[in-house]
């Protein structure tokens, strides 16, 4: 006879898998609806539910309002974006080429879900719940940067006079706004140009000299 614990765990695992599949389905539907230029704020819940091929009642069980919907969709869309950034900050980077490579990955991940992430930054400006979610998500990334800057200071790679908190805020804001602006509707900057410009700017802020390779 199977144990109750094993049965419960299996059911929970199946339920989690169904939820992940459902949320991925909604994310694809939402991005399709926005691809013609329709702003997120103009999309009715009923239209999003219909495009996702689920009943409105089922949709509301998962997402009680559009703020919670956007938060969850943005969470899904930004997982790989922040993952790429955090992996770079945790890795060894000894010259500006590594920084540029990290920016390439971040830009590529942002472009995959550009519409949802741009909607997130716009709605976060006036929606309390969405704004709180985004601030907390960005704060988590800033903490990663602070930890790495402290390590680099101990190694003698970053000037001891560098204020790690202020520098983390500068770097996070610079990258987030630069990518959001460059990948907006009216911009035509090439992704590679953006990666190189951001990589050089980050290296200058952190290490001070784009032509200097750091000792391993």
Short mmCIF file of C-alpha atoms in Angstrom, two decimals:
data_model
loop_
_atom_site.label_atom_id
_atom_site.label_comp_id
_atom_site.label_asym_id
_atom_site.label_seq_id
_atom_site.Cartn_x
_atom_site.Cartn_y
_atom_site.Cartn_z
CA UNK A 1 0.00 0.00 0.00
CA UNK A 2 1.51 3.37 -1.04
CA UNK A 3 2.19 5.74 1.80
CA UNK A 4 -0.10 8.71 2.29
CA UNK A 5 2.91 11.00 2.16
CA UNK A 6 3.96 9.69 -1.25
CA UNK A 7 0.43 9.99 -2.67
CA UNK A 8 0.07 13.53 -1.34
CA UNK A 9 3.47 14.50 -2.74
CA UNK A 10 2.62 13.06 -6.16
CA UNK A 11 -0.69 14.90 -6.26
CA UNK A 12 0.98 18.13 -5.26
CA UNK A 13 3.64 17.63 -7.92
CA UNK A 14 0.99 17.01 -10.57
CA UNK A 15 -0.96 20.07 -9.42
CA UNK A 16 2.18 22.22 -9.57
CA UNK A 17 2.93 20.96 -13.08
CA UNK A 18 -0.59 21.76 -14.26
CA UNK A 19 -0.31 25.23 -12.79
CA UNK A 20 3.02 25.84 -14.52
CA UNK A 21 1.55 24.71 -17.83
CA UNK A 22 -1.52 26.90 -17.31
CA UNK A 23 0.58 29.97 -16.48
CA UNK A 24 2.86 29.41 -19.49
CA UNK A 25 -0.25 29.19 -21.66
CA UNK A 26 -1.56 32.48 -20.28
CA UNK A 27 1.81 34.19 -20.79
CA UNK A 28 1.88 33.16 -24.46
CA UNK A 29 -1.71 34.33 -24.95
CA UNK A 30 -1.01 37.67 -23.29
CA UNK A 31 2.06 38.29 -25.42
CA UNK A 32 0.10 37.44 -28.58
CA UNK A 33 -2.61 39.93 -27.65
CA UNK A 34 -0.07 42.67 -26.99
CA UNK A 35 1.94 41.99 -30.14
CA UNK A 36 -0.36 44.18 -32.24
CA UNK A 37 0.40 47.19 -30.07
CA UNK A 38 -2.54 46.89 -27.67
CA UNK A 39 -1.46 48.19 -24.23
CA UNK A 40 -1.85 45.86 -21.28
CA UNK A 41 -4.18 48.32 -19.57
CA UNK A 42 -6.65 48.07 -22.47
CA UNK A 43 -6.91 44.28 -22.41
CA UNK A 44 -10.03 43.00 -20.64
CA UNK A 45 -9.70 39.95 -18.41
CA UNK A 46 -12.38 38.16 -20.44
CA UNK A 47 -10.34 38.63 -23.62
CA UNK A 48 -7.16 37.33 -21.98
CA UNK A 49 -9.03 34.33 -20.57
CA UNK A 50 -10.58 33.56 -23.99
CA UNK A 51 -7.18 33.80 -25.70
CA UNK A 52 -5.81 31.43 -23.07
CA UNK A 53 -8.66 28.95 -23.79
CA UNK A 54 -9.84 28.80 -20.19
CA UNK A 55 -13.11 29.69 -18.52
CA UNK A 56 -13.29 33.10 -16.90
CA UNK A 57 -14.11 31.50 -13.53
CA UNK A 58 -10.98 29.34 -13.76
CA UNK A 59 -8.93 32.34 -14.73
CA UNK A 60 -10.10 34.33 -11.70
CA UNK A 61 -9.23 31.48 -9.36
CA UNK A 62 -5.61 31.89 -10.38
CA UNK A 63 -5.58 35.65 -10.95
CA UNK A 64 -8.09 37.63 -8.87
CA UNK A 65 -7.28 40.88 -10.70
CA UNK A 66 -5.12 42.27 -13.49
CA UNK A 67 -2.46 43.44 -11.07
CA UNK A 68 -1.90 39.90 -9.78
CA UNK A 69 -1.96 38.60 -13.35
CA UNK A 70 0.75 41.02 -14.45
CA UNK A 71 2.86 40.26 -11.36
CA UNK A 72 2.78 36.52 -12.03
CA UNK A 73 3.39 36.90 -15.77
CA UNK A 74 6.29 39.28 -15.10
CA UNK A 75 7.69 36.84 -12.55
CA UNK A 76 7.72 34.12 -15.19
CA UNK A 77 9.09 36.43 -17.86
CA UNK A 78 11.89 37.80 -15.68
CA UNK A 79 13.18 34.54 -14.21
CA UNK A 80 15.71 33.94 -16.97
CA UNK A 81 16.48 37.67 -17.22
CA UNK A 82 17.51 37.95 -13.58
CA UNK A 83 19.02 34.48 -13.72
CA UNK A 84 21.40 35.56 -16.48
CA UNK A 85 22.33 38.70 -14.57
CA UNK A 86 22.86 36.94 -11.24
CA UNK A 87 24.94 34.21 -12.88
CA UNK A 88 27.25 36.87 -14.30
CA UNK A 89 27.64 38.65 -10.98
CA UNK A 90 28.47 35.38 -9.24
CA UNK A 91 30.95 34.32 -11.93
CA UNK A 92 34.57 35.39 -12.33
CA UNK A 93 34.87 38.36 -14.68
CA UNK A 94 38.41 39.46 -15.36
CA UNK A 95 37.92 41.84 -18.29
CA UNK A 96 35.27 43.87 -20.04
CA UNK A 97 34.51 41.08 -22.53
CA UNK A 98 32.90 39.02 -19.78
CA UNK A 99 30.72 41.99 -18.85
CA UNK A 100 29.60 42.46 -22.45
CA UNK A 101 28.78 38.75 -22.70
CA UNK A 102 26.64 39.04 -19.57
CA UNK A 103 24.77 41.98 -21.08
CA UNK A 104 24.16 40.02 -24.28
CA UNK A 105 22.40 37.31 -22.28
CA UNK A 106 20.33 39.82 -20.33
CA UNK A 107 19.25 41.67 -23.48
CA UNK A 108 18.33 38.41 -25.21
CA UNK A 109 16.19 37.35 -22.24
CA UNK A 110 14.50 40.75 -22.05
CA UNK A 111 13.71 40.63 -25.77
CA UNK A 112 12.01 37.23 -25.38
CA UNK A 113 9.33 38.79 -23.14
CA UNK A 114 9.75 42.44 -24.07
CA UNK A 115 6.06 43.34 -24.14
CA UNK A 116 5.24 41.98 -20.69
CA UNK A 117 8.35 43.48 -19.09
CA UNK A 118 7.74 46.90 -20.61
CA UNK A 119 4.12 46.75 -19.42
CA UNK A 120 5.41 45.87 -15.96
CA UNK A 121 7.63 48.94 -15.68
CA UNK A 122 4.79 51.18 -16.92
CA UNK A 123 2.13 49.79 -14.57
CA UNK A 124 4.56 49.70 -11.62
CA UNK A 125 4.68 53.50 -11.76
CA UNK A 126 1.09 53.82 -10.52
CA UNK A 127 -0.14 50.43 -9.29
CA UNK A 128 0.77 49.85 -5.64
CA UNK A 129 0.90 46.03 -5.77
CA UNK A 130 2.81 45.87 -9.03
CA UNK A 131 5.17 48.61 -7.87
CA UNK A 132 5.89 46.78 -4.60
CA UNK A 133 6.56 43.52 -6.44
CA UNK A 134 9.00 45.14 -8.85
CA UNK A 135 10.85 47.08 -6.16
CA UNK A 136 11.31 43.89 -4.13
CA UNK A 137 12.51 41.97 -7.20
CA UNK A 138 15.00 44.68 -8.11
CA UNK A 139 16.12 44.94 -4.47
CA UNK A 140 16.97 41.24 -4.51
CA UNK A 141 19.20 41.83 -7.52
CA UNK A 142 20.81 44.85 -5.87
CA UNK A 143 21.67 42.65 -2.89
CA UNK A 144 23.51 40.26 -5.22
CA UNK A 145 25.50 43.17 -6.63
CA UNK A 146 26.36 44.47 -3.15
CA UNK A 147 27.64 41.06 -2.09
CA UNK A 148 29.89 40.83 -5.14
CA UNK A 149 31.21 44.37 -4.77
CA UNK A 150 32.18 43.66 -1.16
CA UNK A 151 34.04 40.53 -2.29
CA UNK A 152 35.82 42.51 -5.02
CA UNK A 153 36.83 45.17 -2.49
CA UNK A 154 38.34 42.50 -0.24
CA UNK A 155 40.30 41.16 -3.20
CA UNK A 156 41.60 44.64 -3.98
CA UNK A 157 39.85 44.78 -7.33
CA UNK A 158 37.39 47.55 -6.38
CA UNK A 159 38.37 50.76 -4.60
CA UNK A 160 37.64 50.65 -0.87
CA UNK A 161 36.07 54.11 -1.10
CA UNK A 162 33.33 52.73 -3.39
CA UNK A 163 29.93 52.83 -1.65
CA UNK A 164 28.52 49.41 -2.56
CA UNK A 165 24.86 50.30 -1.93
CA UNK A 166 24.93 53.46 -4.02
CA UNK A 167 26.89 51.70 -6.77
CA UNK A 168 24.38 48.81 -6.84
CA UNK A 169 21.51 51.28 -7.24
CA UNK A 170 23.34 53.07 -10.07
CA UNK A 171 24.13 49.85 -11.90
CA UNK A 172 20.65 48.36 -11.52
CA UNK A 173 18.89 51.53 -12.64
CA UNK A 174 21.26 52.03 -15.56
CA UNK A 175 20.82 48.53 -16.91
CA UNK A 176 17.05 48.31 -16.36
CA UNK A 177 16.25 51.69 -17.91
CA UNK A 178 18.76 51.32 -20.75
CA UNK A 179 17.37 47.97 -21.87
CA UNK A 180 13.73 49.04 -21.44
CA UNK A 181 14.32 52.22 -23.46
CA UNK A 182 16.45 50.63 -26.17
CA UNK A 183 13.98 47.81 -26.75
CA UNK A 184 10.97 50.13 -26.78
CA UNK A 185 8.86 50.78 -29.85
CA UNK A 186 10.68 53.88 -31.11
CA UNK A 187 14.28 52.73 -30.67
CA UNK A 188 16.36 51.08 -33.38
CA UNK A 189 19.62 50.41 -31.55
CA UNK A 190 21.26 47.10 -32.33
CA UNK A 191 21.37 44.57 -29.47
CA UNK A 192 25.11 44.11 -29.88
CA UNK A 193 25.71 47.87 -29.73
CA UNK A 194 23.63 48.04 -26.57
CA UNK A 195 25.50 45.12 -24.98
CA UNK A 196 28.86 46.71 -25.71
CA UNK A 197 27.81 50.13 -24.44
CA UNK A 198 26.34 48.70 -21.23
CA UNK A 199 29.26 46.35 -20.69
CA UNK A 200 31.75 49.18 -21.00
CA UNK A 201 29.69 51.46 -18.73
CA UNK A 202 29.38 48.78 -16.03
CA UNK A 203 33.09 48.03 -16.17
CA UNK A 204 33.94 51.73 -15.82
CA UNK A 205 31.62 52.15 -12.84
CA UNK A 206 32.95 49.08 -11.04
CA UNK A 207 36.60 48.83 -12.05
CA UNK A 208 37.43 52.17 -13.61
CA UNK A 209 39.39 51.16 -16.72
CA UNK A 210 37.87 49.27 -19.71
CA UNK A 211 41.34 48.41 -21.06
CA UNK A 212 42.58 46.83 -17.84
CA UNK A 213 42.26 43.09 -17.26
CA UNK A 214 42.08 42.02 -13.64
CA UNK A 215 44.32 39.37 -12.14
CA UNK A 216 42.57 36.05 -11.60
#
